[in-house]
Short mmCIF file of N, CA and C in Angstrom, two decimals:
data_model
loop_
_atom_site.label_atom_id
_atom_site.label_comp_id
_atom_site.label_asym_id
_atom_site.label_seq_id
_atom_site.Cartn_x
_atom_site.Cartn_y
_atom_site.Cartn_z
N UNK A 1 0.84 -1.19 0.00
CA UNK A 1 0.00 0.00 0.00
C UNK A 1 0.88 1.25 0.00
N UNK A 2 0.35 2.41 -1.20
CA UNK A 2 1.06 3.64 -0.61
C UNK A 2 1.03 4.40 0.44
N UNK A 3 2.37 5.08 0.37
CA UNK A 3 2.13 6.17 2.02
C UNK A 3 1.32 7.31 1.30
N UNK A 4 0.09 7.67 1.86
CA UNK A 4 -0.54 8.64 1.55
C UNK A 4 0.39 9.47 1.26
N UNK A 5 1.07 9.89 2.18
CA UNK A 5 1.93 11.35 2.23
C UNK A 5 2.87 11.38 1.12
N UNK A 6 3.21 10.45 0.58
CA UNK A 6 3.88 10.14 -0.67
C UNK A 6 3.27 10.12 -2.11
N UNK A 7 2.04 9.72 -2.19
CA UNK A 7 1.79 9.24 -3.03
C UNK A 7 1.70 10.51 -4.24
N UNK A 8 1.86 10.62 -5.52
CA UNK A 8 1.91 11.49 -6.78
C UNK A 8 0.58 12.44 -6.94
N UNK A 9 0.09 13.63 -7.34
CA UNK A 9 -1.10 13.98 -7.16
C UNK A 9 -1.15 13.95 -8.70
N UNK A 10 -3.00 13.28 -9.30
CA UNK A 10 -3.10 12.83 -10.12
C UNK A 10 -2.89 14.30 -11.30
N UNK A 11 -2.49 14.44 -12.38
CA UNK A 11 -2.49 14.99 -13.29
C UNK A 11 -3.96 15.70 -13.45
N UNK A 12 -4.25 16.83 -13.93
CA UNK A 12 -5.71 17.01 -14.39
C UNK A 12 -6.62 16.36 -14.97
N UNK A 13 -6.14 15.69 -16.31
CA UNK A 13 -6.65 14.60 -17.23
C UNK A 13 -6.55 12.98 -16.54
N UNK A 14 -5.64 13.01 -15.51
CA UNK A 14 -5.74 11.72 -14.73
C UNK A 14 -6.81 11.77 -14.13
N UNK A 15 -7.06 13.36 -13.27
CA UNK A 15 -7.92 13.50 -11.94
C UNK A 15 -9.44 13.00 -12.77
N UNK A 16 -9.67 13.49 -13.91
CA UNK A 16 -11.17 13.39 -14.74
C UNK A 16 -11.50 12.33 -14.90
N UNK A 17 -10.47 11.20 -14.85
CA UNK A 17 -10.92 10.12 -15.65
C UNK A 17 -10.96 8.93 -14.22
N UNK A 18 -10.10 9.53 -13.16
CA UNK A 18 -10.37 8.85 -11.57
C UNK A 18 -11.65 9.44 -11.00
N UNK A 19 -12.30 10.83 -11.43
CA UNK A 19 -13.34 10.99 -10.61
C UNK A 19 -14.62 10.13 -12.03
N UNK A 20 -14.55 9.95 -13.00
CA UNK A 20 -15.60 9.14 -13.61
C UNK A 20 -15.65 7.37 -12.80
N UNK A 21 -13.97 7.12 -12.91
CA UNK A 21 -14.45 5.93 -11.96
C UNK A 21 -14.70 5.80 -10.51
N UNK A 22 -14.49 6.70 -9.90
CA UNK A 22 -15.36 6.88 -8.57
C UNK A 22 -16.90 6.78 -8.59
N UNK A 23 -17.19 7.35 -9.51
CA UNK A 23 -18.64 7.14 -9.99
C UNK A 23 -19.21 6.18 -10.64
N UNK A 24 -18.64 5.74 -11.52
CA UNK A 24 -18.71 4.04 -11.85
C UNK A 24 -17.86 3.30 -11.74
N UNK A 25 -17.97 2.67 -10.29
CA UNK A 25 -17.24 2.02 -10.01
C UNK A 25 -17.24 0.52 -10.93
N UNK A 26 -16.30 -0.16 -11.26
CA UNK A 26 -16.35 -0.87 -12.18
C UNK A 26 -16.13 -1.02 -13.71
N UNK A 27 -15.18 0.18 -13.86
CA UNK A 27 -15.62 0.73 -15.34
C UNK A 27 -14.26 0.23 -16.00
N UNK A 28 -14.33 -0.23 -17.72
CA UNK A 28 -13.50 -0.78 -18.37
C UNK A 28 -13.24 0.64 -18.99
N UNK A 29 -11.98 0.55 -19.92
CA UNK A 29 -11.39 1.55 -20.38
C UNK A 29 -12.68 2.01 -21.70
N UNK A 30 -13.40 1.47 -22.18
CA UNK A 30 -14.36 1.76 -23.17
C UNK A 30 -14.89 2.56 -22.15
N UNK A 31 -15.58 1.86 -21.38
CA UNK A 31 -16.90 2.90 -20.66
C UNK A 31 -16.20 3.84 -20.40
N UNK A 32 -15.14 4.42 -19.84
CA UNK A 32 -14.31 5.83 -19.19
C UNK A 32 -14.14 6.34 -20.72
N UNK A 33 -13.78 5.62 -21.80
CA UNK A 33 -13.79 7.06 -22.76
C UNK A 33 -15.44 7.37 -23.65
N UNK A 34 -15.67 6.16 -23.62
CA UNK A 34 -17.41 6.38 -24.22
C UNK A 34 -18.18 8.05 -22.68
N UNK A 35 -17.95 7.48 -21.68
CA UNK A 35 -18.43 8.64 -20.54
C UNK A 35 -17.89 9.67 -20.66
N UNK A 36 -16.93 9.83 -20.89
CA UNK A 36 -16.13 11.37 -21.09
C UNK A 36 -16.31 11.87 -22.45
N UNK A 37 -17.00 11.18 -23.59
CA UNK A 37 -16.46 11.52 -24.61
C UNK A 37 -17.22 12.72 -25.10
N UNK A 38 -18.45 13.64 -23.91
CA UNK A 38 -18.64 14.67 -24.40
C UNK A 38 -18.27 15.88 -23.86
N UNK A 39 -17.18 15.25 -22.79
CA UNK A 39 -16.31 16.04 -22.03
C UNK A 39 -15.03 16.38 -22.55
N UNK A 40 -14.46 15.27 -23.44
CA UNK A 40 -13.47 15.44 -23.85
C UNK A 40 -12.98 13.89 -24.29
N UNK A 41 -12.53 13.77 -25.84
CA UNK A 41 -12.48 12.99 -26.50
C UNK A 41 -11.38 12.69 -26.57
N UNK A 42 -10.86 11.15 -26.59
CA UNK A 42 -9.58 10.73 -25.98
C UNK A 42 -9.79 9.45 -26.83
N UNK A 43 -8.35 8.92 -27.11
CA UNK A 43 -8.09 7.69 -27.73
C UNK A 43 -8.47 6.54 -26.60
N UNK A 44 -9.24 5.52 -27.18
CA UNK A 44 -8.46 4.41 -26.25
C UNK A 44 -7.34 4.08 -25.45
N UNK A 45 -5.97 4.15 -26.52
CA UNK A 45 -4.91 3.76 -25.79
C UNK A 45 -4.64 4.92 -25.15
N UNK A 46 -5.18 6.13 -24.88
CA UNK A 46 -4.38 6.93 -23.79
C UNK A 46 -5.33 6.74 -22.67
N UNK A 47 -6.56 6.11 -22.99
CA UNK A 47 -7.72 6.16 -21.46
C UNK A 47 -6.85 4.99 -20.98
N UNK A 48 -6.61 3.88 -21.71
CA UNK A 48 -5.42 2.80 -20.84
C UNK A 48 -3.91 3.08 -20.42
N UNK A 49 -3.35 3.61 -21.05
CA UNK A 49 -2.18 4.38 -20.18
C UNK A 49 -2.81 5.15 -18.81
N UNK A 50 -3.49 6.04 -19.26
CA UNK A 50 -4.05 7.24 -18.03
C UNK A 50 -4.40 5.95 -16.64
N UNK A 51 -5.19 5.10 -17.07
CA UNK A 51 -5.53 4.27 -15.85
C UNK A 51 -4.18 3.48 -15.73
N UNK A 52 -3.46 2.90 -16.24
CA UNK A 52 -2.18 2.34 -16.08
C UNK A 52 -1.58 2.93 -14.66
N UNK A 53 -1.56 4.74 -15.38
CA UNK A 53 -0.80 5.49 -14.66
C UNK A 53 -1.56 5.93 -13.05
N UNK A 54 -2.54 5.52 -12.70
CA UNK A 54 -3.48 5.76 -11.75
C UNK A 54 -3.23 4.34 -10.82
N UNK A 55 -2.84 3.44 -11.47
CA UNK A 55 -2.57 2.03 -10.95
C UNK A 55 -1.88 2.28 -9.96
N UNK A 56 -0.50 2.80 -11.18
CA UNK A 56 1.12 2.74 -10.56
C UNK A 56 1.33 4.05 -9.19
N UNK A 57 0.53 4.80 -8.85
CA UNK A 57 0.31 6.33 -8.03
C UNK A 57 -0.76 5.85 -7.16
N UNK A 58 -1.32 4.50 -6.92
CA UNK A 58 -2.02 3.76 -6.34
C UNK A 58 -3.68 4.58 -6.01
N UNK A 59 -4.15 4.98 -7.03
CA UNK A 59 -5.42 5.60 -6.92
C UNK A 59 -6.48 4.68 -7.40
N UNK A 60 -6.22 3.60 -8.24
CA UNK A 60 -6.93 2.68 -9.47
C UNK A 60 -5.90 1.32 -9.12
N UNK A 61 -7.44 0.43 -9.10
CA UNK A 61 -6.81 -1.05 -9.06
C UNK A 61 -7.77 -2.11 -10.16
N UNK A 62 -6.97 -2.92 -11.01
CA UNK A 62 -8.09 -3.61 -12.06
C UNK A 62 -8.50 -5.35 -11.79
N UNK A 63 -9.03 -5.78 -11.57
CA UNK A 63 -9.15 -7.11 -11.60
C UNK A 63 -9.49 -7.55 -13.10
N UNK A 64 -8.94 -8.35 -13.70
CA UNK A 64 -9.61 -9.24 -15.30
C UNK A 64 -10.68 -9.82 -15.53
N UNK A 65 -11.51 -9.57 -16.04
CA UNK A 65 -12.81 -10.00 -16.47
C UNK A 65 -12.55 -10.49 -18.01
N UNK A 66 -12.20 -12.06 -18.09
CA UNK A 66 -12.04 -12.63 -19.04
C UNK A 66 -10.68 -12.12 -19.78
N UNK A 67 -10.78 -11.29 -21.44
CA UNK A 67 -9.75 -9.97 -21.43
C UNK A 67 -9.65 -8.99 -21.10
N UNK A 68 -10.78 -8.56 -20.49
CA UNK A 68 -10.81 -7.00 -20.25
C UNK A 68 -10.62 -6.42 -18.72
N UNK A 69 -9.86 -5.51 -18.79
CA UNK A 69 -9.50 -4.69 -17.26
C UNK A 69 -10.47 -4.72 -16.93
N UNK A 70 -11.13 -4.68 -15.34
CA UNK A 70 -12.26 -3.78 -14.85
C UNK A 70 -11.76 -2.95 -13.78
N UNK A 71 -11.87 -1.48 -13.60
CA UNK A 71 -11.19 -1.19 -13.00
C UNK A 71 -12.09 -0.51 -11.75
N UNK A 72 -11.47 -0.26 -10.63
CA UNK A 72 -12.40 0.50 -9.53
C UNK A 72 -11.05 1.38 -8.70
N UNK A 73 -11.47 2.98 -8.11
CA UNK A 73 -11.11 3.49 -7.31
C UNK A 73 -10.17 2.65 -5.86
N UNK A 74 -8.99 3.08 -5.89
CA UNK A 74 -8.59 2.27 -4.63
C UNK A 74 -8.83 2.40 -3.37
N UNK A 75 -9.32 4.08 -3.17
CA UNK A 75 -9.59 4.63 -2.31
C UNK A 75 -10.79 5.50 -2.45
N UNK A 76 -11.16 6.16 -1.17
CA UNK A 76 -12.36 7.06 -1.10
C UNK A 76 -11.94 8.31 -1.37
N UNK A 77 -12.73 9.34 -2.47
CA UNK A 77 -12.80 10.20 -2.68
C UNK A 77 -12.43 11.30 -1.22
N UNK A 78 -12.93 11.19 0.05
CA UNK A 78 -12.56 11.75 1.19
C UNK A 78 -11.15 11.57 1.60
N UNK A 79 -10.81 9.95 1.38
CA UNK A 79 -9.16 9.29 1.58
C UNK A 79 -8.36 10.46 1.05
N UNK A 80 -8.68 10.42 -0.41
CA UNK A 80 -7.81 11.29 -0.84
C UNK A 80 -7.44 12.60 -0.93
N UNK A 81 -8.87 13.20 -0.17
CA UNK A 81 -8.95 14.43 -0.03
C UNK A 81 -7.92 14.75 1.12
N UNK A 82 -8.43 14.19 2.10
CA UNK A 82 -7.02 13.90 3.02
C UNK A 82 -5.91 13.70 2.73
N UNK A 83 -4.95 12.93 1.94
CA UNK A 83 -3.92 12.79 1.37
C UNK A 83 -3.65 14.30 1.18
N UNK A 84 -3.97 14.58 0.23
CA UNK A 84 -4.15 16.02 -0.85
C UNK A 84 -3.82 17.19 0.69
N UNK A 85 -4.75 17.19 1.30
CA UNK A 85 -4.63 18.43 2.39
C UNK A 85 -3.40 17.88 3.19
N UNK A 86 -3.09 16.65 3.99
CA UNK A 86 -1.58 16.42 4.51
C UNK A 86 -0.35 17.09 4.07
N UNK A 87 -0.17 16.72 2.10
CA UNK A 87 0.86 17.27 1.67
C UNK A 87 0.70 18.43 1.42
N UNK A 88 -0.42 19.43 1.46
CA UNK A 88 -0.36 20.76 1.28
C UNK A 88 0.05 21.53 3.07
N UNK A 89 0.00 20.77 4.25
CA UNK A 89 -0.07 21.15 5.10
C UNK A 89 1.16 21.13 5.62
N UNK A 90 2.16 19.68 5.29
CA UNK A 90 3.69 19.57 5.48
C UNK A 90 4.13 20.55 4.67
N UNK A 91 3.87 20.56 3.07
CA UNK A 91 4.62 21.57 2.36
C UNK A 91 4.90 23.43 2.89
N UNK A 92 3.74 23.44 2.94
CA UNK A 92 3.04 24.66 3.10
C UNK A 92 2.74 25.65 4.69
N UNK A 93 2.16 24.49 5.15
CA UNK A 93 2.24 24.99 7.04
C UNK A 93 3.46 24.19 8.08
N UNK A 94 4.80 23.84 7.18
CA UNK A 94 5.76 23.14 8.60
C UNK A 94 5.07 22.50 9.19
N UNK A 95 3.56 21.49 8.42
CA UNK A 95 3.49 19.91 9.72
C UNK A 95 1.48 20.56 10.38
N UNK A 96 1.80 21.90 10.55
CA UNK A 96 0.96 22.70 11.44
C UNK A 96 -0.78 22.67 10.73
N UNK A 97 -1.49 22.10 11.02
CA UNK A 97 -3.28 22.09 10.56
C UNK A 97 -3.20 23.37 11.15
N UNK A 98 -3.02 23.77 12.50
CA UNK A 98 -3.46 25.03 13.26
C UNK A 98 -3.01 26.17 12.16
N UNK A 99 -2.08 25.93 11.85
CA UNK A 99 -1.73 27.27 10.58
C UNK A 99 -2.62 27.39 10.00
N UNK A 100 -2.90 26.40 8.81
CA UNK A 100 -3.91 26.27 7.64
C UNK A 100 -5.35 26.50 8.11
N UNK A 101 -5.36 26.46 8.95
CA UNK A 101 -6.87 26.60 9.70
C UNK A 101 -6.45 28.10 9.99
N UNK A 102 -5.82 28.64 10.60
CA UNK A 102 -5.81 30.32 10.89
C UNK A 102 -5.92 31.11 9.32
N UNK A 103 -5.16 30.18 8.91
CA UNK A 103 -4.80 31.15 7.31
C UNK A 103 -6.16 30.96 6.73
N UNK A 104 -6.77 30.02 6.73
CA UNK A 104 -8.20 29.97 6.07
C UNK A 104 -9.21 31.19 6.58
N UNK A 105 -9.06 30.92 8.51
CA UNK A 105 -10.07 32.31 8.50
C UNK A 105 -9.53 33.72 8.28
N UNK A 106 -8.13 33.88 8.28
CA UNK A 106 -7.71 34.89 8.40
C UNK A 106 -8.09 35.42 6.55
N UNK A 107 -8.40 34.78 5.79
CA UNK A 107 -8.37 34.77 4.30
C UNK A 107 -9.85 34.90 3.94
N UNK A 108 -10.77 34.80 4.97
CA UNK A 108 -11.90 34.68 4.68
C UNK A 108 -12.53 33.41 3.60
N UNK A 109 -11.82 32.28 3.93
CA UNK A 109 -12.35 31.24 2.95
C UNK A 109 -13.35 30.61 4.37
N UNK A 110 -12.78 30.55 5.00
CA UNK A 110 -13.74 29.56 6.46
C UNK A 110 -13.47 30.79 7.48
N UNK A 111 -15.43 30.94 8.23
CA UNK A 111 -15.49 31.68 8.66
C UNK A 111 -15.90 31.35 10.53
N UNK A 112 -14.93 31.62 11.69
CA UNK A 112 -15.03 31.14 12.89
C UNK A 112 -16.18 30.56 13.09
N UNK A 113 -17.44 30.78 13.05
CA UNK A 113 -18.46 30.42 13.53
C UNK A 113 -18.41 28.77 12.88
N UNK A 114 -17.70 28.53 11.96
CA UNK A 114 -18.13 27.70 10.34
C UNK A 114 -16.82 26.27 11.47
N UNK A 115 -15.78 27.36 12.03
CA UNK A 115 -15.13 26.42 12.57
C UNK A 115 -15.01 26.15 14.13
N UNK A 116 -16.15 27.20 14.64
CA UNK A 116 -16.28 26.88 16.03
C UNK A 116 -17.30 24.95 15.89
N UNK A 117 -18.22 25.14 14.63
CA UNK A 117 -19.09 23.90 14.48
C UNK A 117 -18.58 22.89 13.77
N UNK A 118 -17.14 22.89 13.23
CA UNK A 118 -16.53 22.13 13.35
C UNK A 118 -15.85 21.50 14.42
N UNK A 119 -15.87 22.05 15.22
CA UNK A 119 -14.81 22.19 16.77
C UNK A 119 -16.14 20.94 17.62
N UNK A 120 -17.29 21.30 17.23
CA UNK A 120 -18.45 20.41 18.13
C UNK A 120 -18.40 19.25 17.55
N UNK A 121 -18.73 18.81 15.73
CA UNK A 121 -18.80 17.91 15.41
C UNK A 121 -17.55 16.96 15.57
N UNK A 122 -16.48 17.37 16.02
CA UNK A 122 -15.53 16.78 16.13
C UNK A 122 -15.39 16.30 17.69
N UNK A 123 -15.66 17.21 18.51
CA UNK A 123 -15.58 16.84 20.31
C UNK A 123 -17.04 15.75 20.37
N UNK A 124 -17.94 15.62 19.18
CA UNK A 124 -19.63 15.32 19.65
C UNK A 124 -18.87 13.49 18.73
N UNK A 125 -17.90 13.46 18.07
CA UNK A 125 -17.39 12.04 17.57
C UNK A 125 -16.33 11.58 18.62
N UNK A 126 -15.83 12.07 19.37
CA UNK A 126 -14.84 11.82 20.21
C UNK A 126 -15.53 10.91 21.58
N UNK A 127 -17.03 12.37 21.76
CA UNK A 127 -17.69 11.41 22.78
C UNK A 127 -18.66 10.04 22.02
N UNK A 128 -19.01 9.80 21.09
CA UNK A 128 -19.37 8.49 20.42
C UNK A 128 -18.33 7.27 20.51
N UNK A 129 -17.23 7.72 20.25
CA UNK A 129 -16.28 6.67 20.43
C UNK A 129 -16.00 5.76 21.85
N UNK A 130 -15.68 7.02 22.65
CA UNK A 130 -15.78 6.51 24.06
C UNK A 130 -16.79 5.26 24.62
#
């Protein structure tokens, strides 16, 4: 398994064709370019490289169905959202969430109240666990 914190962040044209199979999960390289194809029209052999390359960056895993790949998401769309915010937080805040969280309200993207009720839903899962 990859280390999240490691792992490659998908290309743009990678990211499009990992969030179609998040959504169909199960999807052969036909269905991902037949689904995109009024999004953006792509050869076969590059929708199979592109997932190749999603394999090897551990986002996409295929099991064989007779000859054909079938492929599914390796992880959860949230997994990776996480991944994604870790390495922006080592890169970017020295390690620190508390940074990225100040810099957010201080930036007006997230607004205290927005993260005082984050602050509950998080202490209100802590007491569930217990």
């Amino acid at each position: 398994m990859f280390n999240i914190r490691s792992r490659k962040t998908p290309t743009p044209l990678e990211q499009l064709i990992l969030d179609y199979v998040w959504a169909h999960p199960d999807s052969t390289a036909e269905m991902c370019r037949e689904g995109l194809a009024s999004q953006r029209r792509l050869k076969d052999s590059t929708i199979r490289t592109i997932l190749r390359k999603l394999e090897e960056k551990g986002y996409a895993t295929h099991k064989v169905d007779g000859r054909t790949f079938v492929y599914r998401a390796a992880d959860t769309r949230r997994n990776v959202a996480v991944a994604g915010a870790m390495q922006l937080i080592d890169r970017f805040c020295g390690g620190s969430v508390e940074e990225l969280l100040v810099g957010l309200v201080d930036n007006q993207v997230l607004e205290p109240r927005q993260l005082q009720r984050l602050a509950e839903k998080i202490a209100s899962r802590k007491e569930k666990k217990k």
